[in-house]
Short mmCIF file of C-alpha atoms in Angstrom, two decimals:
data_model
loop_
_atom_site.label_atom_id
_atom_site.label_comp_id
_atom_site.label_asym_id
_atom_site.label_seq_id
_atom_site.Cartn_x
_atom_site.Cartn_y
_atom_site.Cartn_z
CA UNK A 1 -47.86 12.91 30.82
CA UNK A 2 -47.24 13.38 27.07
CA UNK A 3 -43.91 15.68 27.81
CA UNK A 4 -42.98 12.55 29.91
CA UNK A 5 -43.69 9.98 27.13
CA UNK A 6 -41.61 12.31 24.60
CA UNK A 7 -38.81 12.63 27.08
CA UNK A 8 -38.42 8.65 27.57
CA UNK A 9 -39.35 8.61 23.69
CA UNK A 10 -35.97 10.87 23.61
CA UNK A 11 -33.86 9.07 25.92
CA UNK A 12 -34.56 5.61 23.93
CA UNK A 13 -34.16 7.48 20.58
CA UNK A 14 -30.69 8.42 22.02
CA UNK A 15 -30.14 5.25 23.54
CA UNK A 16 -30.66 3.45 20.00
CA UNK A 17 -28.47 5.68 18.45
CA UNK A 18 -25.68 5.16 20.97
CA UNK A 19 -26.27 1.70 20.60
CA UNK A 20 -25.80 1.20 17.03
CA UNK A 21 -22.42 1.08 16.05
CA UNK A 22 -21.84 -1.43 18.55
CA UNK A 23 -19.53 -3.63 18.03
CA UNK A 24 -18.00 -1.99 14.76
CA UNK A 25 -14.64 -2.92 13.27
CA UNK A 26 -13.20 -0.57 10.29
CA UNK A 27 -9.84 -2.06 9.22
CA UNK A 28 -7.58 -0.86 6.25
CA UNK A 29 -4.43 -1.80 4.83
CA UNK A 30 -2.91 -0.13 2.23
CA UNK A 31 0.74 -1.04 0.46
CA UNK A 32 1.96 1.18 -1.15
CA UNK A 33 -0.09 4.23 -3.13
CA UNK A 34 -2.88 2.56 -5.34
CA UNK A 35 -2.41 3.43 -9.13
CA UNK A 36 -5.43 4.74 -11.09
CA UNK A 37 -5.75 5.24 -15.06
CA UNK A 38 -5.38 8.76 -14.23
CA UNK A 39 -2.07 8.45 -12.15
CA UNK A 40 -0.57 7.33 -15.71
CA UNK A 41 -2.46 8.27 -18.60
CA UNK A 42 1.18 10.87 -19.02
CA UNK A 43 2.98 7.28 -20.37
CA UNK A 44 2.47 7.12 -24.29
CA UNK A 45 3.63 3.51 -26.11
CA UNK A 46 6.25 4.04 -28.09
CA UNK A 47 7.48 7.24 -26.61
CA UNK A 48 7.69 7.21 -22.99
CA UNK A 49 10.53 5.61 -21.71
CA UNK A 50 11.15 4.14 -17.87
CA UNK A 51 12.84 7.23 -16.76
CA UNK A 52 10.31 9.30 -17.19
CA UNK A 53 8.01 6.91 -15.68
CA UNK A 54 10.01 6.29 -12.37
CA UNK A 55 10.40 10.37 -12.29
CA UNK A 56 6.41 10.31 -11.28
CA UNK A 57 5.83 6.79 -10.29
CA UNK A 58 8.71 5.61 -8.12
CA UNK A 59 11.03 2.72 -8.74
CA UNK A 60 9.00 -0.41 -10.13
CA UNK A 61 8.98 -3.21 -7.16
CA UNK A 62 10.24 -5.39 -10.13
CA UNK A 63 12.38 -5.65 -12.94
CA UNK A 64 12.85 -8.69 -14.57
CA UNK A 65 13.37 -10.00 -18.55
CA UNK A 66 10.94 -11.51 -21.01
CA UNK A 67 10.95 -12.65 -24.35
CA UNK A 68 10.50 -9.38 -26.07
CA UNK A 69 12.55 -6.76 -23.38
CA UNK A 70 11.94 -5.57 -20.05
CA UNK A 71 8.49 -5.71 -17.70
CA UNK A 72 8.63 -3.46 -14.95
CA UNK A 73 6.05 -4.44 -12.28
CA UNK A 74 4.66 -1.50 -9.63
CA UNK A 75 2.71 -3.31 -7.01
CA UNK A 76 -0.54 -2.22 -4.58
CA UNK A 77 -2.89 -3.41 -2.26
CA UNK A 78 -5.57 -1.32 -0.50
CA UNK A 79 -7.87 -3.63 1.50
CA UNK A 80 -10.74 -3.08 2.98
CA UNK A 81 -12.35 -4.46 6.14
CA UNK A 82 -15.28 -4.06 8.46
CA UNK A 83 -17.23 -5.81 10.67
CA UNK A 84 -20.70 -5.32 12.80
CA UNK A 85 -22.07 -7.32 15.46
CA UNK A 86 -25.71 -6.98 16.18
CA UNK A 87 -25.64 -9.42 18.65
CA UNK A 88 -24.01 -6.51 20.95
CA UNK A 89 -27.32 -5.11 20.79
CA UNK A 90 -29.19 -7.53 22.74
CA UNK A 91 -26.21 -7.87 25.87
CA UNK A 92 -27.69 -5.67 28.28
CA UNK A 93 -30.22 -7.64 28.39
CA UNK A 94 -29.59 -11.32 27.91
CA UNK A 95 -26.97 -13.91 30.48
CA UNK A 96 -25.45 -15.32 27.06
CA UNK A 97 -22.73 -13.85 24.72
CA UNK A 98 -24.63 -13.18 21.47
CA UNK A 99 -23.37 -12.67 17.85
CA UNK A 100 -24.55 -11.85 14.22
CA UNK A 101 -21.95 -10.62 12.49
CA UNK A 102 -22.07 -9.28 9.11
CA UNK A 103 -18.10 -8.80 7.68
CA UNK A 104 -16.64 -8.12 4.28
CA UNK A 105 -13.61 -7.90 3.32
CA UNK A 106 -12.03 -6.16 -0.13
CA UNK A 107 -8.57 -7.17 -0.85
CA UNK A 108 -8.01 -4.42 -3.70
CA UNK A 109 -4.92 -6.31 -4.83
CA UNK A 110 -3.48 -5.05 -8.06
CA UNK A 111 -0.62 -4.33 -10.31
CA UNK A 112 0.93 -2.04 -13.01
CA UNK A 113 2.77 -3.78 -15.59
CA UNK A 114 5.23 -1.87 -18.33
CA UNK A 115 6.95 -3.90 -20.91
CA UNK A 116 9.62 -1.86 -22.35
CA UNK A 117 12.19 -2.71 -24.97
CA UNK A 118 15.63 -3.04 -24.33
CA UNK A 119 16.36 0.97 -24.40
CA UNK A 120 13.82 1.37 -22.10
CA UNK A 121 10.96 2.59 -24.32
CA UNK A 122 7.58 1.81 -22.77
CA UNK A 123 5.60 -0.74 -25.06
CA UNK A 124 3.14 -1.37 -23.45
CA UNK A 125 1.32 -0.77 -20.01
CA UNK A 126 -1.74 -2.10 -18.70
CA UNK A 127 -3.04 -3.09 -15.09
CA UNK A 128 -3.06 -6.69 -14.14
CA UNK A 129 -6.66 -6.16 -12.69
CA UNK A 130 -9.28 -3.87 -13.31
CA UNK A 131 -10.91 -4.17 -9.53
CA UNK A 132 -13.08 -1.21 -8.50
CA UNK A 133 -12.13 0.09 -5.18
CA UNK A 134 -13.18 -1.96 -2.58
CA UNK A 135 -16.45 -1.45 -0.30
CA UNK A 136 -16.39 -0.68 3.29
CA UNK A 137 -19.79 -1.71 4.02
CA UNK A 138 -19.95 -4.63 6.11
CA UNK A 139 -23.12 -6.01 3.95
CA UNK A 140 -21.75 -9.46 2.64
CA UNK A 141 -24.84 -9.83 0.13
CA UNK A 142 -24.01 -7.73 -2.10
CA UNK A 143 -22.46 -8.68 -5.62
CA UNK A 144 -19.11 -7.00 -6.07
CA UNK A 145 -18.79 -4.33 -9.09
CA UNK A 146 -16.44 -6.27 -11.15
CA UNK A 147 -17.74 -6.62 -14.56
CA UNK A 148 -17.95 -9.83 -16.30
CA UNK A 149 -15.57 -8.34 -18.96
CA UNK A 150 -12.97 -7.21 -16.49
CA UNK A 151 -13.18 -11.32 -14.78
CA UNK A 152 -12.31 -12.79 -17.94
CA UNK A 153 -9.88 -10.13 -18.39
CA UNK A 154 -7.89 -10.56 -15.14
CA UNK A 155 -8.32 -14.27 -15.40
CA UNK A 156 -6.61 -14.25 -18.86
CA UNK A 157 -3.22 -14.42 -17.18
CA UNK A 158 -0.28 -11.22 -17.11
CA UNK A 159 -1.28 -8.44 -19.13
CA UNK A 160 2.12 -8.49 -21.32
CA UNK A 161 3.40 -10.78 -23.28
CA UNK A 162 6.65 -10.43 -24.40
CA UNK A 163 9.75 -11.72 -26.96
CA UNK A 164 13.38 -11.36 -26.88
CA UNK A 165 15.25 -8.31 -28.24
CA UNK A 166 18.67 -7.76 -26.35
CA UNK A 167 19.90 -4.26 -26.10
CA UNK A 168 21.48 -1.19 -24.17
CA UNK A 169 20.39 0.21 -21.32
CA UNK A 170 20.18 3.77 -20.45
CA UNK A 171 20.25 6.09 -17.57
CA UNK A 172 17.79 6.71 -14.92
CA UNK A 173 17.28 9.38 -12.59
CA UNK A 174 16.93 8.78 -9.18
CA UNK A 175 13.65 9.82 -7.74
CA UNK A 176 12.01 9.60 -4.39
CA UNK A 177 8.22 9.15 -4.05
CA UNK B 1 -6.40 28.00 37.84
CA UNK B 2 -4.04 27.41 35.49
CA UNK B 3 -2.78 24.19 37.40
CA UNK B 4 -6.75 22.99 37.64
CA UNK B 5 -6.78 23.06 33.61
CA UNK B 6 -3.52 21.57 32.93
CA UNK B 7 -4.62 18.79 35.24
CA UNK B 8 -8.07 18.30 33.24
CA UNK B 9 -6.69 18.62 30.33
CA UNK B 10 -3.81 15.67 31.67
CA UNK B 11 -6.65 13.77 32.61
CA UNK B 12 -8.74 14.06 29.16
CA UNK B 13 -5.60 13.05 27.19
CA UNK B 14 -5.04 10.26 29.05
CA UNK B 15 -8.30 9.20 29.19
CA UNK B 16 -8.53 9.91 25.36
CA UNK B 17 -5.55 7.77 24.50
CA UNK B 18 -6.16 4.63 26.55
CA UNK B 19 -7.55 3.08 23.76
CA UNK B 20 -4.61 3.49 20.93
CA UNK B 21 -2.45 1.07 20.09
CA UNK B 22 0.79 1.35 18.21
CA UNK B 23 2.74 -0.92 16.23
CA UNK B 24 5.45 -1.16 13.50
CA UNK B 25 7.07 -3.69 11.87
CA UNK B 26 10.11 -3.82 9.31
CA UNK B 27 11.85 -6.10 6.95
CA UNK B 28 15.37 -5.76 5.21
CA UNK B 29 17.66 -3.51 6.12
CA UNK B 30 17.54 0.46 6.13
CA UNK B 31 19.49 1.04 2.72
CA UNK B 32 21.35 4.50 3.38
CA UNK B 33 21.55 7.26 1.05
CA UNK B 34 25.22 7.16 1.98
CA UNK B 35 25.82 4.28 0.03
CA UNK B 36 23.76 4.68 -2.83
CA UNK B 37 25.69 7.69 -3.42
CA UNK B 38 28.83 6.48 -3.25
CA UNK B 39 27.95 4.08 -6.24
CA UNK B 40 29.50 5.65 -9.16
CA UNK B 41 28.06 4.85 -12.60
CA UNK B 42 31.35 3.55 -15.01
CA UNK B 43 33.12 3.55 -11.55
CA UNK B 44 32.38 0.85 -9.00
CA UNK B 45 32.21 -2.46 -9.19
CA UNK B 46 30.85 -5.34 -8.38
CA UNK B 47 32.91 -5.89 -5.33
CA UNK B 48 32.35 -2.37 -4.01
CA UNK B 49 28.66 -2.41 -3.91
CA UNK B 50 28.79 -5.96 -1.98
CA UNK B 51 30.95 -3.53 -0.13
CA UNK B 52 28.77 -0.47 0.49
CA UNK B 53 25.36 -2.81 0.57
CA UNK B 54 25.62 -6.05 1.17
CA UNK B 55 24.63 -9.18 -0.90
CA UNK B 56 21.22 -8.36 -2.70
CA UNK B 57 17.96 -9.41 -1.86
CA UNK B 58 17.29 -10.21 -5.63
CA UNK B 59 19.54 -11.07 -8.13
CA UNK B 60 17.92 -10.88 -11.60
CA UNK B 61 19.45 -11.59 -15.39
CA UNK B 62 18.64 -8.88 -17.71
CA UNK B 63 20.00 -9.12 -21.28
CA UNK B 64 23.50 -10.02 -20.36
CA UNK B 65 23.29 -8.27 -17.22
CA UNK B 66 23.19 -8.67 -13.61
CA UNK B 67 20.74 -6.41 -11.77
CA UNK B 68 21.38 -6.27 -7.86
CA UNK B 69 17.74 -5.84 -6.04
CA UNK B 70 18.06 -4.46 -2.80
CA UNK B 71 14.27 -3.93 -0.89
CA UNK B 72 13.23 -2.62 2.55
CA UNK B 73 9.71 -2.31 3.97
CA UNK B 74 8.32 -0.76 6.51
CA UNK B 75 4.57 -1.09 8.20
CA UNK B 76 3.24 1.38 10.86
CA UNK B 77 -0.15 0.63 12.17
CA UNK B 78 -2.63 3.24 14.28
CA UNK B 79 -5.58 1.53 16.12
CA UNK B 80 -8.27 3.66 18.18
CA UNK B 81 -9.79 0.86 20.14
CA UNK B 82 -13.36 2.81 21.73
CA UNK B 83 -14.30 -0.79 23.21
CA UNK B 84 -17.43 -0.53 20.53
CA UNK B 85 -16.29 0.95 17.50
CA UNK B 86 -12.37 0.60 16.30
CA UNK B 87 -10.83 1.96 13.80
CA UNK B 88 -7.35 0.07 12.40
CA UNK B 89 -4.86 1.09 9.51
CA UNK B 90 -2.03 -0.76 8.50
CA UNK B 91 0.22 1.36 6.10
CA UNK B 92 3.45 -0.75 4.18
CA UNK B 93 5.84 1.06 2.47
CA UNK B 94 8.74 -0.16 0.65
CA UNK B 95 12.42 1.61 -0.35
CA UNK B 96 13.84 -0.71 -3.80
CA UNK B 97 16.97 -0.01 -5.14
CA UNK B 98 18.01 -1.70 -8.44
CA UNK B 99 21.80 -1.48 -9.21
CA UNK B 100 22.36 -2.35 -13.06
CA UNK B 101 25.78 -3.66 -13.22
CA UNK B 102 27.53 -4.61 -17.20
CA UNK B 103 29.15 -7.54 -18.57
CA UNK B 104 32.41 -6.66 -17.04
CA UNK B 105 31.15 -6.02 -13.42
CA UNK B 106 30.95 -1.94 -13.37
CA UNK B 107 27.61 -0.34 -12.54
CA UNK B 108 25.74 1.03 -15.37
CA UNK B 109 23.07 2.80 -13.21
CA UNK B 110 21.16 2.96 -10.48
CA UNK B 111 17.76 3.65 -9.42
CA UNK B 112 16.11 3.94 -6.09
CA UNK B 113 13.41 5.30 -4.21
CA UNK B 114 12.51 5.55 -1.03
CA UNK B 115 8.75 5.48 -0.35
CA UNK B 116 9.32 5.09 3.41
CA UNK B 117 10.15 8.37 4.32
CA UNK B 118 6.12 9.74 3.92
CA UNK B 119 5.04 6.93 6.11
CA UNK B 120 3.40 8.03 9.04
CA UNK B 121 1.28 6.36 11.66
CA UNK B 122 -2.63 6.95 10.68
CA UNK B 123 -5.89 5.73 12.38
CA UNK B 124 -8.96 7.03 10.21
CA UNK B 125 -9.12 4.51 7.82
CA UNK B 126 -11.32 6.38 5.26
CA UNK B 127 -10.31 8.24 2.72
CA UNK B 128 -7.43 8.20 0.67
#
């Protein structure tokens, strides 16, 4: 009797364990290759110029003119999704269709801004946000791990500022990721 | 024998694949290598890379200067779709190519890269 109740013991035990990534969703999307501090601590202001930058980074997704010379703009997303339903738990055994879902979603958006002046010399470089990588637990309760600093500082507006300072331009290589 | 396996194994790769999905997407035009290297810095003009390229998808002012933006991008997504736990990733890539053209209409440089090349189709979506 007891090796029976520890063999049905077993079976449920493997049955709950089957059962419990029903209904899971994992979804990533990812543009481009995310940036990190490390990926360009090589760029020194006042020394590196954009050459040397797009030799390890890539081209920049933008170019375009400000007040005070050039901002070059690399651009990357890595979202995260994932979804559970628990109400998949209960369908074997109930007529109805139901759900409790926990989702989250982290949209990881962020950018790497240069401002260089007109011969190309990086100024300065900073990232537009300073978002930790997103979660992939579906919890949705949880705070995110932004810090209160890091809000104000992506809510501060683009991290250059810039004035006018026309110049030459100088070659480029003419890399390939 | 040997027929028995192949047919199991047939069988378990079918089976195994019923639930992937494939899809890709693309916007802009492949920009060829071709014709970025026929762009001659001090050389070609203005007229020449309309030529060779096309009208850009960008055109942006730059201390006197016109800068031609030409962009591609490319998406491949991998889905394993086990009825109860799926797995999706959506990778986007995208080729840029700036042509820097002077005052008078001659490319000064050019810069490209093409980040589409290393895309490949993934499922797992952990990781890097």
């Amino acid at each position: 009797m007891t090796n029976r109740t520890g063999r049905v013991a077993s079976l449920l035990l493997a049955a709950l364990v089957c059962l419990a990534p029903l209904g899971c969703n994992v979804v990533r999307v990812s543009f481009n290759a995310s940036l990190g501090p490390e990926d360009v601590a090589f760029i020194v202001p006042g020394q590196t110029t954009l050459s040397e930058v797009v030799a390890k980074l890539g081209v920049p997704n933008s170019i375009v003119e400000s007040d005070s010379g050039i901002v070059a703009t690399y651009r990357f997303l890595d979202l995260k999704y994932s979804r559970v339903n628990f109400g998949w738990l209960a369908k074997p055994w109930t007529p109805v269709d139901p759900d409790l879902i926990f989702s989250r979603t982290g949209l990881g958006v962020d950018a790497f801004q240069l401002l260089c002046d007109p011969q190309w010399v990086v100024l300065n470089q900073e990232f537009q946000r300073h978002l930790t990588r997103p979660p992939f637990h579906p919890y949705p309760f949880q705070q995110s791990r932004v810090s209160p600093q890091d809000e104000l500082r992506a809510s501060s507006g683009p991290a250059i500022m810039a004035r006018h300072d026309p110049g030459n331009i100088r070659s480029h290589a003419m890399p390939n990721e | 024998m040997k027929i028995s396996r192949f047919i199991h194994t047939l069988l378990m790769m079918v089976l195994l694949m019923q639930g992937c999905a494939f899809s890709r997407g693309t916007l802009g035009d492949d920009i060829k290598s071709d014709s970025i290297a026929a762009i001659q810095k001090g050389v070609t003009t203005k007229d020449e890379v309309f030529r060779l390229l096309g009208a850009p998808d960008r055109l942006v002012p730059l201390n006197g200067r016109d800068v031609f933006q030409y962009y591609r991008y490319d998406a491949k997504a991998g889905s394993l779709l086990l009825i109860i736990l799926n797995f999706s990733r959506l990778s986007i890539k995208s080729d840029d190519l700036f042509v820097i053209l002077n005052r008078d209409g001659i490319v000064e440089d050019v810069i490209s890269s093409k980040r589409t090349k290393a895309l490949a189709f993934r499922f797992w979506p952990f990781g890097e």
